[in-house]
Short mmCIF file of C-alpha atoms and ligand atoms in Angstrom, two decimals:
data_model
loop_
_atom_site.label_atom_id
_atom_site.label_comp_id
_atom_site.label_asym_id
_atom_site.label_seq_id
_atom_site.Cartn_x
_atom_site.Cartn_y
_atom_site.Cartn_z
CA MET U 45 -162.31 -64.93 -98.32
CA ASP U 46 -164.26 -64.57 -95.15
CA PHE U 47 -162.83 -62.88 -91.99
CA GLN U 48 -165.71 -62.97 -89.79
CA LEU U 49 -166.23 -65.62 -87.07
CA THR U 50 -169.48 -67.50 -87.33
CA ARG U 51 -172.13 -66.81 -84.53
CA GLU U 52 -171.37 -69.99 -83.09
CA GLN U 53 -167.61 -69.02 -82.70
CA GLU U 54 -168.61 -65.85 -81.08
CA ALA U 55 -170.99 -67.33 -78.96
CA PHE U 56 -168.07 -69.90 -77.68
CA ARG U 57 -165.51 -66.71 -77.21
CA GLN U 58 -168.33 -65.35 -75.03
CA SER U 59 -168.88 -68.26 -73.01
CA ILE U 60 -165.20 -68.57 -72.18
CA ARG U 61 -164.94 -64.66 -71.39
CA ASP U 62 -168.50 -65.48 -68.93
CA PHE U 63 -166.59 -68.50 -67.22
CA PHE U 64 -163.36 -66.64 -66.35
CA ARG U 65 -165.85 -63.55 -65.15
CA ASP U 66 -167.97 -65.72 -63.09
CA GLU U 67 -165.31 -68.21 -61.66
CA CYS U 68 -162.37 -65.95 -61.17
CA PRO U 69 -163.28 -62.74 -59.21
CA PRO U 70 -160.90 -59.77 -59.49
CA GLY U 71 -157.52 -60.52 -57.59
CA TYR U 72 -158.16 -64.25 -58.27
CA PHE U 73 -155.22 -64.72 -60.52
CA ASP U 74 -152.84 -62.14 -58.45
CA GLU U 75 -153.31 -64.26 -55.64
CA LEU U 76 -152.82 -67.64 -57.66
CA ASP U 77 -149.27 -65.91 -58.70
CA ARG U 78 -148.53 -65.25 -55.17
CA GLU U 79 -149.20 -68.95 -54.04
CA ALA U 80 -147.20 -70.41 -57.08
CA GLU U 81 -149.46 -73.41 -57.43
CA TRP U 82 -151.47 -75.22 -59.76
CA PRO U 83 -155.21 -74.63 -59.37
CA PHE U 84 -156.38 -77.90 -59.91
CA GLU U 85 -160.00 -77.18 -58.99
CA LEU U 86 -160.17 -74.19 -61.80
CA TYR U 87 -159.00 -77.01 -64.26
CA GLN U 88 -161.28 -79.23 -63.39
CA LYS U 89 -163.99 -76.54 -64.01
CA ILE U 90 -162.27 -75.80 -67.36
CA ALA U 91 -162.77 -79.55 -68.26
CA GLN U 92 -166.11 -79.80 -67.16
CA HIS U 93 -167.01 -77.35 -69.72
CA GLY U 94 -165.68 -79.59 -71.95
CA TRP U 95 -162.62 -77.42 -72.91
CA VAL U 96 -159.91 -79.80 -72.48
CA ALA U 97 -161.49 -82.16 -74.54
CA LEU U 98 -161.90 -79.77 -77.22
CA PRO U 99 -159.19 -80.98 -79.61
CA PHE U 100 -160.15 -84.94 -79.43
CA PRO U 101 -162.74 -87.05 -81.40
CA GLU U 102 -166.07 -88.00 -79.61
CA GLN U 103 -164.90 -91.39 -79.48
CA TYR U 104 -162.33 -90.56 -76.56
CA GLY U 105 -164.81 -88.08 -75.11
CA GLY U 106 -164.07 -84.86 -77.31
CA SER U 107 -166.03 -82.76 -79.22
CA ASN U 108 -163.47 -82.63 -82.51
CA GLY U 109 -163.73 -78.67 -82.30
CA GLY U 110 -160.97 -78.10 -84.90
CA ILE U 111 -157.99 -75.81 -85.18
CA ILE U 112 -159.70 -72.30 -85.05
CA ALA U 113 -161.99 -73.18 -82.28
CA MET U 114 -158.74 -74.19 -80.25
CA ALA U 115 -157.18 -71.00 -81.24
CA LEU U 116 -160.31 -68.98 -79.68
CA LEU U 117 -160.20 -70.74 -76.56
CA VAL U 118 -156.37 -70.56 -75.77
CA GLU U 119 -156.59 -67.07 -77.00
CA GLU U 120 -159.53 -66.32 -74.27
CA ILE U 121 -157.96 -68.58 -71.44
CA ALA U 122 -154.45 -66.73 -72.06
CA TYR U 123 -156.50 -63.36 -71.92
CA ALA U 124 -157.57 -64.45 -68.40
CA SER U 125 -154.62 -65.93 -67.26
CA ALA U 126 -151.17 -66.69 -69.13
CA PRO U 127 -150.22 -69.72 -66.88
CA MET U 128 -153.97 -71.10 -67.30
CA ALA U 129 -153.25 -71.17 -71.10
CA MET U 130 -149.99 -72.72 -70.70
CA GLY U 131 -151.44 -75.57 -68.57
CA TRP U 132 -154.03 -76.31 -70.95
CA SER U 133 -151.61 -76.33 -73.62
CA HIS U 134 -148.94 -78.64 -72.42
CA SER U 135 -151.63 -81.26 -71.38
CA ALA U 136 -154.06 -80.68 -74.37
CA VAL U 137 -151.98 -79.87 -77.23
CA PHE U 138 -148.49 -81.16 -76.35
CA GLY U 139 -149.18 -84.36 -74.38
CA GLY U 140 -152.53 -85.34 -75.52
CA GLY U 141 -151.97 -84.11 -78.91
CA ALA U 142 -148.83 -86.66 -79.14
CA ILE U 143 -151.18 -89.51 -77.97
CA LEU U 144 -153.85 -88.52 -80.56
CA THR U 145 -151.31 -88.00 -83.32
CA TYR U 146 -149.38 -90.85 -82.94
CA GLY U 147 -150.48 -93.19 -80.08
CA ASN U 148 -151.93 -96.14 -80.95
CA ASP U 149 -155.67 -97.24 -80.49
CA GLU U 150 -154.89 -99.00 -77.01
CA GLN U 151 -152.91 -95.98 -75.75
CA LYS U 152 -155.97 -93.23 -76.94
CA GLU U 153 -158.30 -95.47 -75.05
CA ARG U 154 -156.48 -95.60 -71.84
CA PHE U 155 -155.46 -92.12 -71.80
CA LEU U 156 -157.43 -89.43 -73.73
CA PRO U 157 -160.79 -90.25 -72.34
CA ARG U 158 -159.29 -89.33 -68.66
CA LEU U 159 -157.50 -86.13 -70.10
CA CYS U 160 -160.81 -84.98 -71.68
CA ARG U 161 -162.61 -85.31 -68.40
CA GLY U 162 -159.53 -83.38 -66.51
CA GLU U 163 -158.63 -86.57 -64.58
CA ILE U 164 -155.33 -86.78 -65.57
CA ILE U 165 -153.10 -84.07 -66.65
CA LEU U 166 -150.25 -84.55 -69.26
CA CYS U 167 -146.91 -82.57 -69.98
CA PHE U 168 -144.33 -82.67 -72.62
CA ALA U 169 -140.48 -83.72 -71.62
CA LEU U 170 -138.12 -83.08 -74.54
CA THR U 171 -135.38 -80.46 -73.71
CA GLU U 172 -132.30 -81.67 -71.72
CA PRO U 173 -129.40 -79.65 -70.17
CA ASN U 174 -127.53 -79.79 -73.39
CA SER U 175 -130.33 -80.11 -76.17
CA GLY U 176 -133.28 -77.81 -76.91
CA SER U 177 -133.30 -76.02 -80.24
CA ASP U 178 -131.14 -78.94 -81.57
CA ALA U 179 -133.60 -81.43 -79.92
CA ALA U 180 -132.27 -84.35 -82.29
CA SER U 181 -129.04 -84.35 -79.91
CA LEU U 182 -131.20 -85.63 -77.02
CA GLN U 183 -129.17 -87.94 -74.69
CA LEU U 184 -131.97 -89.41 -72.20
CA ALA U 185 -130.93 -93.13 -72.51
CA ALA U 186 -133.59 -95.94 -72.95
CA VAL U 187 -132.15 -99.61 -73.26
CA ASP U 188 -134.50 -102.38 -74.13
CA ASP U 189 -134.66 -104.68 -71.09
CA GLY U 190 -137.50 -107.49 -71.81
CA ASP U 191 -141.23 -106.20 -71.22
CA CYS U 192 -139.40 -102.60 -70.54
CA PHE U 193 -137.41 -99.85 -71.57
CA VAL U 194 -134.95 -98.46 -68.94
CA LEU U 195 -134.45 -94.76 -68.75
CA ASN U 196 -131.61 -92.90 -67.48
CA GLY U 197 -130.55 -89.54 -67.92
CA THR U 198 -132.13 -85.66 -67.43
CA LYS U 199 -135.12 -83.68 -69.00
CA ILE U 200 -135.22 -80.07 -67.93
CA LEU U 201 -137.52 -77.05 -67.99
CA ILE U 202 -140.37 -79.13 -68.41
CA SER U 203 -143.92 -77.01 -67.81
CA GLY U 204 -146.11 -78.52 -65.25
CA ALA U 205 -144.19 -81.56 -64.43
CA SER U 206 -144.89 -81.35 -60.87
CA ALA U 207 -148.46 -81.04 -61.19
CA SER U 208 -148.70 -83.63 -63.81
CA ASP U 209 -149.82 -87.55 -63.87
CA TYR U 210 -147.82 -88.37 -67.27
CA ALA U 211 -145.53 -87.01 -69.26
CA VAL U 212 -144.69 -87.76 -73.18
CA THR U 213 -140.99 -87.92 -73.44
CA PHE U 214 -138.20 -88.85 -76.10
CA ALA U 215 -135.21 -90.72 -75.60
CA ARG U 216 -131.94 -92.25 -77.34
CA THR U 217 -132.94 -95.89 -78.57
CA ASP U 218 -130.08 -96.35 -80.97
CA LYS U 219 -126.74 -94.72 -80.85
CA THR U 220 -125.48 -96.32 -84.02
CA VAL U 221 -127.65 -94.32 -86.37
CA ALA U 222 -127.82 -90.97 -87.55
CA LYS U 223 -128.81 -88.62 -84.23
CA HIS U 224 -132.53 -88.19 -85.61
CA LYS U 225 -133.06 -91.86 -86.56
CA GLY U 226 -132.62 -93.18 -82.94
CA ILE U 227 -135.05 -91.42 -81.10
CA THR U 228 -138.16 -93.13 -79.34
CA GLY U 229 -141.28 -91.43 -77.80
CA PHE U 230 -142.65 -92.79 -74.43
CA ILE U 231 -145.43 -92.14 -72.21
CA PHE U 232 -144.53 -92.46 -68.63
CA ASP U 233 -145.83 -92.33 -65.33
CA LEU U 234 -144.24 -89.42 -63.10
CA LYS U 235 -144.61 -91.21 -60.01
CA SER U 236 -142.74 -94.15 -61.40
CA PRO U 237 -139.91 -95.50 -59.06
CA GLY U 238 -136.51 -93.68 -60.12
CA VAL U 239 -138.27 -90.49 -61.12
CA THR U 240 -137.11 -87.21 -59.36
CA ILE U 241 -138.79 -83.86 -60.14
CA ARG U 242 -137.22 -80.51 -58.91
CA THR U 243 -138.92 -77.14 -59.46
CA LEU U 244 -136.74 -74.33 -60.81
CA ARG U 245 -137.11 -70.68 -59.87
CA LYS U 246 -138.14 -68.35 -62.87
CA MET U 247 -139.47 -65.06 -64.05
CA GLY U 248 -143.01 -65.73 -64.60
CA ASN U 249 -146.21 -67.99 -64.95
CA TRP U 250 -145.31 -69.15 -61.49
CA PRO U 251 -148.41 -71.51 -61.23
CA VAL U 252 -146.85 -73.76 -63.72
CA HIS U 253 -143.69 -75.00 -62.44
CA SER U 254 -140.60 -75.47 -64.64
CA CYS U 255 -138.97 -78.41 -63.74
CA GLU U 256 -136.01 -80.67 -64.05
CA ILE U 257 -136.83 -84.66 -64.33
CA VAL U 258 -134.03 -87.05 -63.37
CA PHE U 259 -134.58 -90.57 -64.49
CA ASN U 260 -132.56 -93.23 -62.40
CA ASN U 261 -133.33 -96.77 -64.12
CA VAL U 262 -136.78 -95.60 -64.69
CA ARG U 263 -138.84 -98.75 -66.10
CA ILE U 264 -141.34 -97.96 -68.81
CA PRO U 265 -143.33 -100.82 -70.22
CA LYS U 266 -143.23 -101.63 -73.72
CA GLU U 267 -146.90 -100.71 -74.23
CA ASN U 268 -146.30 -97.26 -73.30
CA VAL U 269 -143.89 -96.85 -76.35
CA LEU U 270 -145.31 -93.88 -78.39
CA GLY U 271 -145.31 -94.34 -82.19
CA GLY U 272 -142.89 -97.04 -82.60
CA VAL U 273 -139.26 -97.78 -81.74
CA ASN U 274 -136.79 -95.10 -83.35
CA GLN U 275 -139.58 -93.16 -85.05
CA GLY U 276 -139.77 -90.46 -82.40
CA TRP U 277 -138.30 -87.65 -84.26
CA ASN U 278 -140.56 -88.17 -87.39
CA ASN U 279 -143.77 -88.54 -85.08
CA MET U 280 -142.71 -85.22 -83.37
CA LEU U 281 -142.51 -83.02 -86.53
CA LYS U 282 -146.08 -84.13 -87.26
CA SER U 283 -147.53 -81.80 -84.25
CA LEU U 284 -145.17 -78.75 -84.73
CA ASP U 285 -147.45 -76.64 -86.82
CA LEU U 286 -150.29 -76.97 -84.29
CA GLU U 287 -147.92 -76.24 -81.26
CA ARG U 288 -146.69 -73.14 -83.20
CA ILE U 289 -150.22 -71.55 -84.20
CA VAL U 290 -152.06 -72.68 -81.17
CA ALA U 291 -149.92 -73.15 -78.14
CA ALA U 292 -147.84 -70.38 -78.77
CA GLY U 293 -149.71 -68.21 -81.38
CA ALA U 294 -152.82 -67.92 -80.32
CA LEU U 295 -152.15 -67.61 -76.80
CA CYS U 296 -149.44 -64.94 -76.85
CA ILE U 297 -152.40 -62.71 -78.95
CA GLY U 298 -154.54 -63.63 -75.58
CA ILE U 299 -151.71 -61.73 -73.52
CA ALA U 300 -151.18 -58.87 -76.06
CA GLN U 301 -154.72 -58.09 -76.03
CA ARG U 302 -154.70 -58.16 -72.34
CA ALA U 303 -151.70 -56.01 -71.99
CA VAL U 304 -153.64 -53.57 -74.25
CA ASP U 305 -156.89 -53.52 -72.61
CA ASP U 306 -155.40 -53.01 -69.14
CA ALA U 307 -153.18 -50.40 -70.56
CA ILE U 308 -156.32 -48.26 -71.81
CA LYS U 309 -158.12 -49.24 -68.50
CA TYR U 310 -155.41 -47.52 -66.50
CA ALA U 311 -154.53 -44.79 -68.94
CA ARG U 312 -158.34 -43.78 -67.90
CA GLN U 313 -158.22 -44.13 -64.44
CA VAL U 314 -154.62 -42.42 -63.92
CA SER U 315 -154.22 -38.54 -64.15
CA CYS U 316 -151.14 -36.66 -65.40
CA GLY U 317 -150.99 -32.66 -65.30
CA GLY U 318 -154.66 -32.53 -63.86
CA ARG U 319 -156.15 -34.76 -66.58
CA PRO U 320 -156.72 -38.72 -67.45
CA LEU U 321 -153.51 -39.76 -69.15
CA ILE U 322 -155.85 -41.15 -71.95
CA GLU U 323 -156.69 -37.66 -72.92
CA GLN U 324 -152.91 -37.00 -73.80
CA GLN U 325 -152.84 -37.48 -77.86
CA ALA U 326 -149.41 -39.01 -77.51
CA VAL U 327 -150.74 -41.72 -75.11
CA ALA U 328 -153.95 -42.42 -77.32
CA HIS U 329 -151.83 -42.61 -80.53
CA ARG U 330 -149.65 -45.32 -78.59
CA LEU U 331 -152.46 -47.27 -77.55
CA VAL U 332 -154.17 -47.19 -81.02
CA ASP U 333 -150.65 -48.53 -82.44
CA MET U 334 -150.64 -51.23 -79.89
CA GLN U 335 -153.98 -52.58 -80.76
CA ALA U 336 -153.30 -52.11 -84.50
CA GLU U 337 -150.39 -54.74 -83.58
CA VAL U 338 -152.54 -57.27 -81.86
CA ASP U 339 -155.05 -56.99 -84.80
CA ALA U 340 -152.27 -58.02 -87.33
CA MET U 341 -151.11 -60.69 -84.93
CA ARG U 342 -154.49 -62.27 -84.81
CA THR U 343 -154.89 -62.16 -88.71
CA LEU U 344 -151.73 -63.84 -88.95
CA ALA U 345 -152.73 -66.58 -86.20
CA TYR U 346 -156.32 -67.15 -87.78
CA ARG U 347 -154.86 -67.52 -91.44
CA ALA U 348 -152.54 -70.22 -90.04
CA ALA U 349 -155.28 -72.01 -88.19
CA TRP U 350 -157.47 -71.87 -91.04
CA MET U 351 -154.94 -73.42 -93.09
CA LEU U 352 -154.18 -76.05 -90.92
CA GLU U 353 -158.09 -76.77 -90.48
CA ASN U 354 -158.36 -77.14 -94.20
CA LYS U 355 -155.17 -79.33 -94.44
CA ILE U 356 -153.08 -76.85 -96.16
CA PRO U 357 -149.55 -77.14 -95.91
CA CYS U 358 -148.58 -74.11 -93.58
CA SER U 359 -145.27 -74.65 -91.82
CA LYS U 360 -144.10 -71.23 -93.19
CA GLU U 361 -147.40 -69.54 -91.76
CA ALA U 362 -147.16 -71.53 -88.53
CA SER U 363 -143.50 -70.20 -87.76
CA ILE U 364 -144.42 -66.45 -88.87
CA THR U 365 -147.40 -66.62 -86.39
CA LYS U 366 -144.96 -68.09 -83.67
CA LEU U 367 -142.45 -65.60 -84.29
CA ILE U 368 -144.62 -62.42 -84.52
CA SER U 369 -147.10 -63.10 -81.72
CA SER U 370 -144.55 -64.12 -79.16
CA GLU U 371 -142.31 -61.00 -80.10
CA GLY U 372 -145.34 -58.90 -80.09
CA CYS U 373 -146.70 -60.04 -77.11
CA ILE U 374 -143.61 -59.30 -75.23
CA ARG U 375 -143.27 -55.69 -76.90
CA LEU U 376 -146.75 -54.90 -75.87
CA ALA U 377 -146.67 -56.20 -72.37
CA ASN U 378 -143.56 -54.21 -72.21
CA ALA U 379 -145.21 -50.79 -73.85
CA ALA U 380 -148.08 -51.42 -71.28
CA VAL U 381 -145.40 -51.06 -68.54
CA GLU U 382 -143.89 -48.14 -70.05
CA LEU U 383 -146.93 -46.08 -70.81
CA LEU U 384 -148.35 -46.55 -67.18
CA GLY U 385 -145.20 -45.84 -65.34
CA PRO U 386 -145.28 -46.78 -61.72
CA TYR U 387 -148.76 -48.20 -62.31
CA GLY U 388 -146.91 -50.52 -64.67
CA TYR U 389 -143.93 -51.70 -62.58
CA PHE U 390 -145.58 -52.39 -59.10
CA THR U 391 -147.29 -55.40 -58.42
CA ASP U 392 -150.56 -54.20 -57.33
CA TRP U 393 -151.64 -53.80 -61.09
CA GLU U 394 -151.81 -56.83 -63.45
CA LEU U 395 -149.48 -55.28 -66.12
CA GLU U 396 -146.17 -56.28 -64.02
CA ARG U 397 -147.80 -60.02 -63.95
CA GLY U 398 -148.49 -59.64 -67.73
CA TYR U 399 -144.93 -58.40 -68.46
CA ARG U 400 -143.26 -61.15 -66.63
CA ASP U 401 -145.82 -63.90 -67.98
CA SER U 402 -145.12 -62.98 -71.63
CA ARG U 403 -141.36 -62.84 -71.64
CA MET U 404 -141.07 -66.71 -72.00
CA HIS U 405 -142.59 -66.93 -75.54
CA THR U 406 -139.70 -65.97 -77.68
CA ILE U 407 -137.74 -69.06 -75.84
CA GLY U 408 -140.19 -72.00 -75.48
CA ALA U 409 -141.90 -73.93 -78.29
CA GLY U 410 -138.81 -73.13 -80.46
CA THR U 411 -137.08 -69.91 -80.17
CA SER U 412 -137.41 -66.89 -82.56
CA GLN U 413 -134.17 -67.70 -83.97
CA VAL U 414 -135.32 -71.14 -84.87
CA GLN U 415 -138.50 -69.93 -86.41
CA ARG U 416 -136.51 -67.32 -88.47
CA THR U 417 -134.15 -70.50 -89.58
CA ILE U 418 -137.32 -72.24 -90.66
CA ILE U 419 -138.93 -69.43 -92.18
CA ALA U 420 -135.81 -68.61 -94.52
CA ARG U 421 -135.70 -72.21 -95.50
CA GLU U 422 -139.40 -72.20 -96.72
CA ILE U 423 -138.70 -69.02 -98.42
CA GLY U 424 -135.81 -70.43 -100.25
CA LEU U 425 -132.91 -68.71 -98.50
C1 FAD O 751 -140.55 -71.16 -69.30
C2 FAD O 751 -140.25 -72.30 -70.58
C3 FAD O 751 -140.98 -73.49 -70.61
C4 FAD O 751 -140.42 -74.35 -71.37
N1 FAD O 751 -141.36 -75.59 -71.50
C5 FAD O 751 -140.86 -76.74 -72.10
C6 FAD O 751 -141.70 -77.70 -71.70
O1 FAD O 751 -142.72 -77.93 -71.31
N2 FAD O 751 -140.83 -78.98 -72.55
C7 FAD O 751 -139.99 -79.04 -73.18
O2 FAD O 751 -139.37 -79.83 -73.74
N3 FAD O 751 -139.33 -78.03 -73.28
C8 FAD O 751 -139.66 -76.61 -72.44
N4 FAD O 751 -138.74 -75.47 -72.51
C9 FAD O 751 -137.47 -75.41 -73.36
C10 FAD O 751 -137.54 -74.88 -74.67
O3 FAD O 751 -138.01 -75.55 -75.79
C11 FAD O 751 -135.94 -74.42 -74.87
O4 FAD O 751 -135.42 -73.79 -73.96
C12 FAD O 751 -135.80 -73.98 -76.11
O5 FAD O 751 -136.29 -74.89 -77.32
C13 FAD O 751 -134.39 -73.28 -76.47
O6 FAD O 751 -133.47 -74.74 -76.06
P1 FAD O 751 -132.40 -74.50 -75.32
O7 FAD O 751 -132.75 -74.28 -73.96
O8 FAD O 751 -131.27 -75.79 -75.68
O9 FAD O 751 -131.78 -73.28 -75.89
P2 FAD O 751 -130.60 -73.18 -76.95
O10 FAD O 751 -130.56 -74.06 -78.11
O11 FAD O 751 -129.39 -73.54 -76.52
O12 FAD O 751 -130.45 -71.64 -76.90
C14 FAD O 751 -129.69 -70.42 -76.61
C15 FAD O 751 -129.81 -69.54 -77.42
O13 FAD O 751 -129.07 -69.84 -78.77
C16 FAD O 751 -130.02 -69.35 -79.91
N5 FAD O 751 -129.76 -70.51 -80.97
C17 FAD O 751 -129.84 -71.81 -80.73
N6 FAD O 751 -129.66 -72.30 -82.00
C18 FAD O 751 -129.28 -71.37 -82.98
C19 FAD O 751 -129.02 -71.44 -84.35
N7 FAD O 751 -128.92 -72.45 -84.85
N8 FAD O 751 -129.19 -69.87 -84.83
C20 FAD O 751 -129.26 -68.96 -84.10
N9 FAD O 751 -129.62 -68.99 -82.97
C21 FAD O 751 -129.46 -70.16 -82.03
C22 FAD O 751 -131.30 -69.62 -79.32
O14 FAD O 751 -132.29 -69.02 -80.13
C23 FAD O 751 -131.12 -69.02 -78.14
O15 FAD O 751 -131.50 -67.61 -78.08
C24 FAD O 751 -139.34 -74.27 -72.10
C25 FAD O 751 -138.48 -73.39 -71.95
C26 FAD O 751 -138.86 -72.24 -71.56
C27 FAD O 751 -137.71 -70.94 -71.17
#
């Protein structure tokens, strides 16, 4: 067993930290939060560093970085900014990952090089008003009409749809078979006639809008069917471990580590009874517990990432990572607010934003209850 990052991995991690330190001065992400708009320019710079391209093979302009490198990357992006990590994930892991995993060669050639260069952004539109955890019940209708499928219905809670160019979505193409057998994946242009996007109000991650997408007779050419007609469900299952380990688990560790570091920073600055808060033993012990929890979360996530990279079946480990990291990052963001009192609650300090940004992670990418159901099945309960 080897728990150490290589020199290259350490240097890679440092280069991401340096990038955010140089590009995003103090207050930058606060301002971004207030503006609640996706920072296209910053995303472009991230792409120019080759970080959007990291998961993809060289032939599409990627660097084939592997799962561990992806986990390190998203952790560091989330440490700087949870919404930036979310945007990277919905484009590179969810949308781009779907095309890489079950798209055909022509689709990969058409979309991935532009995605790698940051010229297009993708999002992933699965959830509907009446289907989320039970995704196989989706009702978005796709009817075969010559050279196109015609889509009618609604997707909801879709991250980043308003800033994206294309979405990967799933629709019902056969109502006569068992629910998971009649689903087809599609890639579609979000500016297609008949597509309406509405932004929803929410608690955190404001620069990444959560959107409703309404389809009114949207014509999707058949060359944009993703992974074969009625093959959508089985295809979707192929990317779940990656999504849970990288786009959820590692991302949450970045949020959690930031909460701990910010809590330490402010506990040094804030005085209570005439001496810095951090000098109170109870406070120091609480901070120690928080860091210990992040270390445990990180160990689980790297284990799962290592297993996936080495093609070892890891559904249980992926769900454990998602469960523990998402619940942990919320607990730690909350603990940081609690520890700093008013300095945690008011918006002049980062802790309040960290708390709001953390809260979605036991809901998105499969709720904690769903992860527990999967783990129960995996351990034979
Ligand atoms: C901020 C945010 C961003 C999101 N981004 C995206 C996105 O980009 N693309 C996308 O497609 N979706 C996205 N989602 C949707 C997300 O994946 C779903 O909300 C999630 O899967 C839950 O599904 P649901 O909304 O239908 O809730 P439900 O499934 O109705 O869940 C409601 C509650 O019931 C519980 N529950 C459901 N089934 C069971 C069960 N069998 N046993 C025990 N408890 C159960 C759930 O855990 C939850 O607590 C996002 C959600 C959020 C909050």
